[in-house]
Coordinates of C-alpha atoms in Angstrom, one line a residue:
M1 CA 16.4 2.5 7.8
S2 CA 15.9 5.7 5.8
N3 CA 13.0 7.9 6.8
N4 CA 10.9 7.4 3.7
N5 CA 8.9 5.0 5.8
V6 CA 5.2 4.7 6.4
I7 CA 4.1 2.2 9.0
V8 CA 0.8 0.5 8.6
I9 CA -0.5 -1.2 11.7
G10 CA -3.0 -4.0 11.0
A11 CA -3.0 -6.2 7.9
G12 CA -6.7 -6.8 7.3
P13 CA -8.3 -5.7 4.0
A14 CA -7.9 -1.9 4.7
G15 CA -4.2 -2.3 5.8
L16 CA -3.3 -4.5 2.9
A17 CA -5.0 -2.2 0.4
A18 CA -3.3 0.9 1.9
A19 CA 0.1 -0.8 2.0
G20 CA -0.2 -1.8 -1.7
K21 CA -1.0 1.7 -2.8
L22 CA 1.7 3.4 -0.6
Q23 CA 4.5 1.2 -1.9
G24 CA 3.2 1.9 -5.4
F25 CA 3.5 5.6 -4.6
G26 CA 7.2 5.0 -3.9
F27 CA 7.2 4.9 -0.1
D28 CA 9.0 2.3 2.0
V29 CA 6.1 0.5 3.8
V30 CA 6.4 -1.5 6.9
L31 CA 3.2 -3.6 7.6
I32 CA 2.8 -4.7 11.1
E33 CA 0.3 -7.6 12.0
K34 CA -0.3 -9.1 15.4
Q35 CA -1.4 -12.4 13.9
A36 CA 0.8 -15.1 12.3
Q37 CA -0.5 -14.2 8.8
V38 CA -2.0 -11.2 7.1
G39 CA -5.6 -11.0 6.0
G40 CA -7.4 -10.2 9.3
H41 CA -11.0 -11.4 9.5
L42 CA -10.9 -12.3 5.8
N43 CA -9.1 -15.5 6.8
K44 CA -12.2 -16.7 8.7
W45 CA -14.7 -16.2 5.9
F46 CA -15.8 -18.5 3.2
K47 CA -17.4 -16.1 0.7
V48 CA -18.3 -12.5 0.9
F49 CA -21.5 -10.6 -0.2
P50 CA -23.1 -9.6 -2.4
D51 CA -21.4 -11.6 -5.2
F52 CA -20.1 -14.6 -3.3
T53 CA -16.4 -14.0 -4.1
D54 CA -14.1 -16.3 -2.2
A55 CA -12.6 -14.5 0.7
S56 CA -9.3 -16.2 0.0
E57 CA -9.3 -14.7 -3.5
I58 CA -9.6 -11.2 -2.1
T59 CA -6.7 -11.8 0.3
A60 CA -4.6 -13.2 -2.5
N61 CA -5.4 -10.2 -4.7
L62 CA -4.4 -7.7 -2.0
K63 CA -1.3 -9.6 -1.1
A64 CA -0.2 -9.6 -4.7
G65 CA -0.1 -5.8 -4.7
L66 CA 2.2 -5.5 -1.7
G67 CA 5.4 -5.5 -3.8
S68 CA 8.4 -4.7 -1.7
T69 CA 6.4 -4.0 1.5
Q70 CA 8.2 -5.2 4.6
I71 CA 5.8 -7.5 6.6
L72 CA 6.2 -8.1 10.3
T73 CA 3.8 -10.7 11.6
D74 CA 3.3 -11.9 15.2
T75 CA 4.2 -8.3 16.1
T76 CA 2.5 -5.6 18.0
V77 CA 3.3 -1.9 18.6
T78 CA 4.2 -1.1 22.2
E79 CA 5.2 2.6 21.9
I80 CA 5.0 5.5 19.5
K81 CA 7.2 8.6 20.2
G82 CA 7.8 11.7 18.3
S83 CA 5.6 13.6 15.8
A84 CA 5.1 13.8 12.1
P85 CA 7.2 13.5 10.0
D86 CA 9.6 11.9 12.6
F87 CA 7.8 9.1 14.5
W88 CA 9.7 6.4 16.3
V89 CA 7.7 3.2 16.7
T90 CA 8.8 0.4 19.0
T91 CA 7.5 -3.2 18.4
S92 CA 6.9 -6.1 20.8
H93 CA 10.2 -7.6 19.6
G94 CA 12.2 -4.5 20.8
D95 CA 12.8 -3.1 17.3
T96 CA 12.5 0.7 16.8
I97 CA 11.4 1.9 13.3
N98 CA 11.5 5.6 12.1
A99 CA 8.5 6.7 10.1
Q100 CA 7.1 9.8 8.5
A101 CA 3.5 8.8 9.0
I102 CA 1.5 6.0 10.5
L103 CA -1.7 4.3 9.5
V104 CA -3.9 2.5 12.1
S105 CA -6.0 -0.1 10.4
T106 CA -6.5 -2.5 13.3
G107 CA -10.1 -3.4 12.5
Y108 CA -12.8 -4.6 14.9
K109 CA -13.7 -7.2 17.4
H110 CA -16.7 -9.4 17.3
F111 CA -19.4 -9.0 20.0
D112 CA -19.1 -11.6 22.7
A113 CA -22.4 -13.5 22.3
S114 CA -22.2 -15.0 25.8
L115 CA -23.1 -11.6 27.2
K116 CA -26.7 -12.3 25.9
E117 CA -27.3 -15.1 28.3
E118 CA -31.0 -15.4 27.3
Y119 CA -29.8 -16.7 23.9
G120 CA -27.9 -19.5 25.4
Y121 CA -24.5 -19.2 23.7
D122 CA -21.8 -21.2 25.5
I123 CA -24.7 -22.9 27.3
Y124 CA -26.5 -24.8 24.5
D125 CA -24.5 -26.9 22.0
N126 CA -26.6 -25.8 19.0
A127 CA -26.4 -22.1 19.7
I128 CA -23.5 -20.8 17.5
T129 CA -22.2 -17.5 16.1
S130 CA -22.0 -16.4 12.5
V131 CA -18.2 -16.8 12.7
E132 CA -18.6 -20.4 13.6
L133 CA -21.2 -21.0 10.8
D134 CA -18.8 -19.5 8.3
A135 CA -16.1 -22.0 9.4
M136 CA -18.6 -24.8 8.8
L137 CA -19.4 -23.4 5.3
K138 CA -15.7 -23.1 4.6
A139 CA -15.2 -26.8 5.6
G140 CA -18.1 -27.8 3.3
K141 CA -20.6 -29.1 5.8
V142 CA -23.0 -27.5 8.2
T143 CA -24.1 -29.8 11.1
T144 CA -25.5 -29.7 14.6
A145 CA -23.2 -30.4 17.5
Q146 CA -24.5 -34.0 17.3
G147 CA -23.2 -34.3 13.7
K148 CA -26.7 -34.2 12.1
V149 CA -27.7 -32.1 9.1
P150 CA -30.1 -29.5 10.5
K151 CA -33.6 -29.5 9.1
K152 CA -34.5 -26.1 10.6
V153 CA -32.1 -23.2 11.2
A154 CA -32.7 -19.7 12.7
M155 CA -30.5 -16.7 12.0
I156 CA -30.8 -14.1 14.8
H157 CA -30.0 -10.6 13.6
C158 CA -28.6 -7.7 15.6
V159 CA -26.8 -9.7 18.3
G160 CA -24.8 -7.1 20.2
S161 CA -26.0 -4.3 17.9
R162 CA -28.8 -1.7 18.3
D163 CA -29.0 -3.0 21.9
E164 CA -28.9 -0.6 24.8
K165 CA -28.5 -3.4 27.3
V166 CA -25.0 -4.1 26.1
N167 CA -24.3 -0.4 25.4
N168 CA -24.1 -0.9 21.6
N169 CA -26.7 1.5 20.2
Y170 CA -25.2 1.5 16.7
C171 CA -26.0 -0.7 13.7
S172 CA -23.2 -3.0 12.6
R173 CA -24.4 -2.5 9.0
V174 CA -23.2 -5.7 7.5
C175 CA -25.1 -8.3 9.6
C176 CA -28.4 -8.2 7.7
T177 CA -26.7 -8.8 4.4
N178 CA -24.3 -11.4 5.8
A179 CA -27.3 -13.3 7.3
I180 CA -28.9 -13.4 3.9
K181 CA -25.7 -14.5 2.3
V182 CA -25.0 -17.4 4.7
A183 CA -28.7 -18.4 4.6
I184 CA -28.4 -18.9 0.9
E185 CA -25.2 -20.8 1.3
V186 CA -26.7 -23.2 3.9
K187 CA -29.7 -23.7 1.6
E188 CA -27.4 -24.5 -1.3
Q189 CA -25.6 -27.1 0.8
N190 CA -28.9 -28.5 2.2
P191 CA -31.8 -27.6 -0.1
D192 CA -34.4 -29.3 2.2
C193 CA -33.4 -27.1 5.2
Q194 CA -35.9 -24.5 6.4
I195 CA -34.2 -21.3 7.3
Y196 CA -35.8 -18.4 9.3
C197 CA -34.2 -14.9 9.7
L198 CA -35.4 -13.2 12.8
Y199 CA -34.9 -9.5 12.3
M200 CA -35.6 -6.1 13.8
D201 CA -35.4 -4.2 10.5
I202 CA -33.8 -5.3 7.3
R203 CA -31.0 -2.9 6.4
V204 CA -29.5 -3.9 3.1
F205 CA -27.9 -0.6 1.9
G206 CA -25.3 -1.4 -0.8
R207 CA -25.2 -2.1 -4.5
G208 CA -26.7 -5.5 -5.2
Y209 CA -27.8 -6.0 -1.5
E210 CA -31.5 -5.5 -2.1
E211 CA -31.4 -7.9 -5.0
L212 CA -29.7 -10.5 -2.8
Y213 CA -32.5 -10.0 -0.2
R214 CA -35.2 -10.6 -2.9
T215 CA -33.3 -13.6 -4.4
S216 CA -33.1 -15.2 -0.9
Q217 CA -36.9 -15.3 -0.7
E218 CA -37.9 -15.8 -4.3
S219 CA -35.3 -18.4 -5.3
H220 CA -34.3 -20.0 -2.0
G221 CA -37.4 -19.8 0.1
I222 CA -35.7 -18.1 3.1
Q223 CA -38.4 -17.0 5.6
F224 CA -38.1 -13.6 7.3
L225 CA -39.9 -13.1 10.7
R226 CA -39.9 -9.5 12.1
G227 CA -39.4 -10.0 15.8
R228 CA -36.7 -10.0 18.5
L229 CA -35.8 -13.2 20.2
S230 CA -36.7 -13.0 23.9
E231 CA -35.4 -16.4 25.0
A232 CA -34.0 -19.7 23.8
S233 CA -34.2 -23.0 25.7
E234 CA -32.9 -26.5 25.0
K235 CA -35.2 -29.4 24.4
P236 CA -34.4 -33.0 25.5
D237 CA -33.2 -33.8 21.9
R238 CA -30.8 -30.9 22.0
S239 CA -32.8 -28.9 19.5
L240 CA -33.8 -25.3 20.6
L241 CA -37.1 -23.7 21.4
L242 CA -37.2 -20.0 20.6
R243 CA -39.7 -17.6 22.1
L244 CA -40.3 -14.4 20.3
E245 CA -42.9 -11.8 19.4
D246 CA -43.9 -11.3 15.8
T247 CA -43.9 -7.5 15.8
L248 CA -46.0 -7.3 12.6
T249 CA -48.9 -9.2 14.2
A250 CA -48.1 -8.4 17.9
K251 CA -48.5 -12.0 18.7
P252 CA -46.1 -14.3 20.6
M253 CA -44.5 -17.1 18.7
R254 CA -42.6 -20.3 19.4
L255 CA -40.2 -21.8 16.9
S256 CA -38.3 -25.1 17.2
V257 CA -35.0 -25.3 15.3
D258 CA -32.1 -27.6 15.2
L259 CA -29.5 -24.9 14.9
M260 CA -29.5 -21.2 16.0
V261 CA -27.0 -18.8 14.5
L262 CA -26.3 -15.5 16.3
M263 CA -25.3 -12.8 13.9
V264 CA -22.8 -11.1 16.1
G265 CA -22.0 -7.4 15.5
M266 CA -18.8 -5.4 15.4
E267 CA -17.2 -3.7 18.3
G268 CA -14.3 -1.2 18.3
N269 CA -10.8 -2.5 18.8
P270 CA -9.1 0.0 21.3
D271 CA -5.7 -1.8 21.5
L272 CA -3.8 1.3 20.2
L273 CA -5.9 3.9 21.9
D274 CA -3.2 5.0 24.5
V275 CA -0.2 3.9 22.5
A276 CA -1.1 6.0 19.5
G277 CA -2.7 8.8 21.5
L278 CA -6.1 8.4 19.7
Q279 CA -9.6 9.3 20.6
L280 CA -12.8 7.2 20.7
G281 CA -16.2 8.2 19.2
C282 CA -19.6 7.7 20.8
D283 CA -19.6 4.1 19.4
R284 CA -16.1 3.3 20.9
F285 CA -14.5 3.0 17.5
F286 CA -11.6 5.4 16.8
A287 CA -12.8 9.0 16.2
T288 CA -11.6 10.8 13.0
A289 CA -10.6 14.4 12.8
H290 CA -13.8 15.3 11.0
Q291 CA -16.5 12.9 9.9
Q292 CA -17.2 14.7 6.6
Y293 CA -13.9 15.9 5.1
S294 CA -11.1 14.4 7.3
N295 CA -12.4 10.9 7.7
N296 CA -9.0 9.2 7.3
H297 CA -7.2 11.6 9.7
S298 CA -7.0 11.1 13.4
H299 CA -6.8 14.0 15.9
R300 CA -3.0 13.5 16.0
Q301 CA -1.2 14.9 13.0
G302 CA 0.6 12.3 10.9
I303 CA -1.4 9.3 12.3
F304 CA -4.2 8.2 9.9
L305 CA -7.1 5.8 10.2
A306 CA -8.7 3.3 7.8
G307 CA -11.2 0.4 7.6
A308 CA -13.3 -0.9 10.4
A309 CA -11.1 0.8 13.0
T310 CA -13.4 3.8 12.6
G311 CA -16.7 1.9 12.4
P312 CA -18.5 -1.1 10.9
K313 CA -17.7 -1.6 7.2
A314 CA -18.1 -4.2 4.5
I315 CA -15.0 -5.7 2.9
M316 CA -15.3 -3.6 -0.2
E317 CA -15.7 -0.5 1.9
S318 CA -12.6 -1.3 4.0
I319 CA -10.5 -1.8 0.8
T320 CA -11.7 1.5 -0.6
D321 CA -11.1 3.3 2.7
G322 CA -7.6 1.8 2.9
R323 CA -6.7 3.2 -0.6
S324 CA -8.3 6.5 0.3
A325 CA -6.1 6.7 3.4
A326 CA -3.0 5.9 1.3
A327 CA -3.8 8.9 -0.9
E328 CA -4.3 11.1 2.1
I329 CA -0.9 10.0 3.5
A330 CA 0.8 10.7 0.2
G331 CA -0.7 14.1 0.0
F332 CA 0.3 14.9 3.6
L333 CA 3.9 13.8 3.1
L334 CA 4.2 15.8 -0.1
Q335 CA 3.1 18.8 1.8
Q336 CA 5.6 18.1 4.6
R337 CA 8.4 17.9 2.0
E338 CA 7.4 21.2 0.5
I339 CA 7.5 22.8 4.0
S340 CA 11.0 21.3 4.6
L341 CA 12.3 22.6 1.2
N342 CA 10.9 26.1 1.9
K343 CA 12.7 26.2 5.2
L344 CA 16.0 25.2 3.4
V345 CA 15.5 28.0 0.9
C346 CA 14.9 30.5 3.6
I347 CA 18.1 29.4 5.3

């Protein structure tokens, strides 16, 4: 295989976007994905905020841009040797691929909600995560574990984010807007359902996000309660009793719901930390060479970073970041070629 290769590790939205751009720039791209199909977390989602685009549409659009990209699924990277522009990458199938540059776009992992025992996940049947709710929305029906349509649903924000007890001090950035989005979707499927969002602070930062927040209240009647859940317990009928403090009135509250959805945050995915010789930031996502002007570069020359591998991002941000990384890689390799040509001239 000729050394015009760029290897992209991780085929979520950032990796797909980067691979598409790189092959468009004329590079031979090898896209490595550990799952059986490309798409990453997009494959789990029903629709994405703020415009309710089908997640499957985004995946199809990104896949359509891959062109002649070589795709290796059910594959992981076990070793990276050499240095830019002459890396040797070994896969879990024993193949070794030569590459000029590498992009790590391995994304994130969801917080394990069972670590918050007071919320009752994996204990109470009707305590579920936002990932499980999206699967129900995708299937077209949201029900309790008993198969009933819920009359009351609580969305618990910041589960595993902004929480010193689980050593995740950072904000996962997308959870507030995602909670608003799925609340609207539940309400559209079940107009009679009462939905409560229990939040610390509402952080809706992107274009169209604030409008979505207002629409959820004005058009759909979603109720927002500022307070952190202290404990959930199960009642004899399998519904849940939530105990919280309304931090606006400083009064304790009790709320009975049929279904509780834990909006789980993002955590860093350190799978390639040692293999690629990368560094972690204070949030345990991969650290970039410089947060301001080298945000797609790692500390190791020739290895680049994109998407949620460097911190929580929305889908559109991951796509943009992947394309940004592709441009950085193209510029870097052009510079490497000029250096090689100058050496030849000197000889």
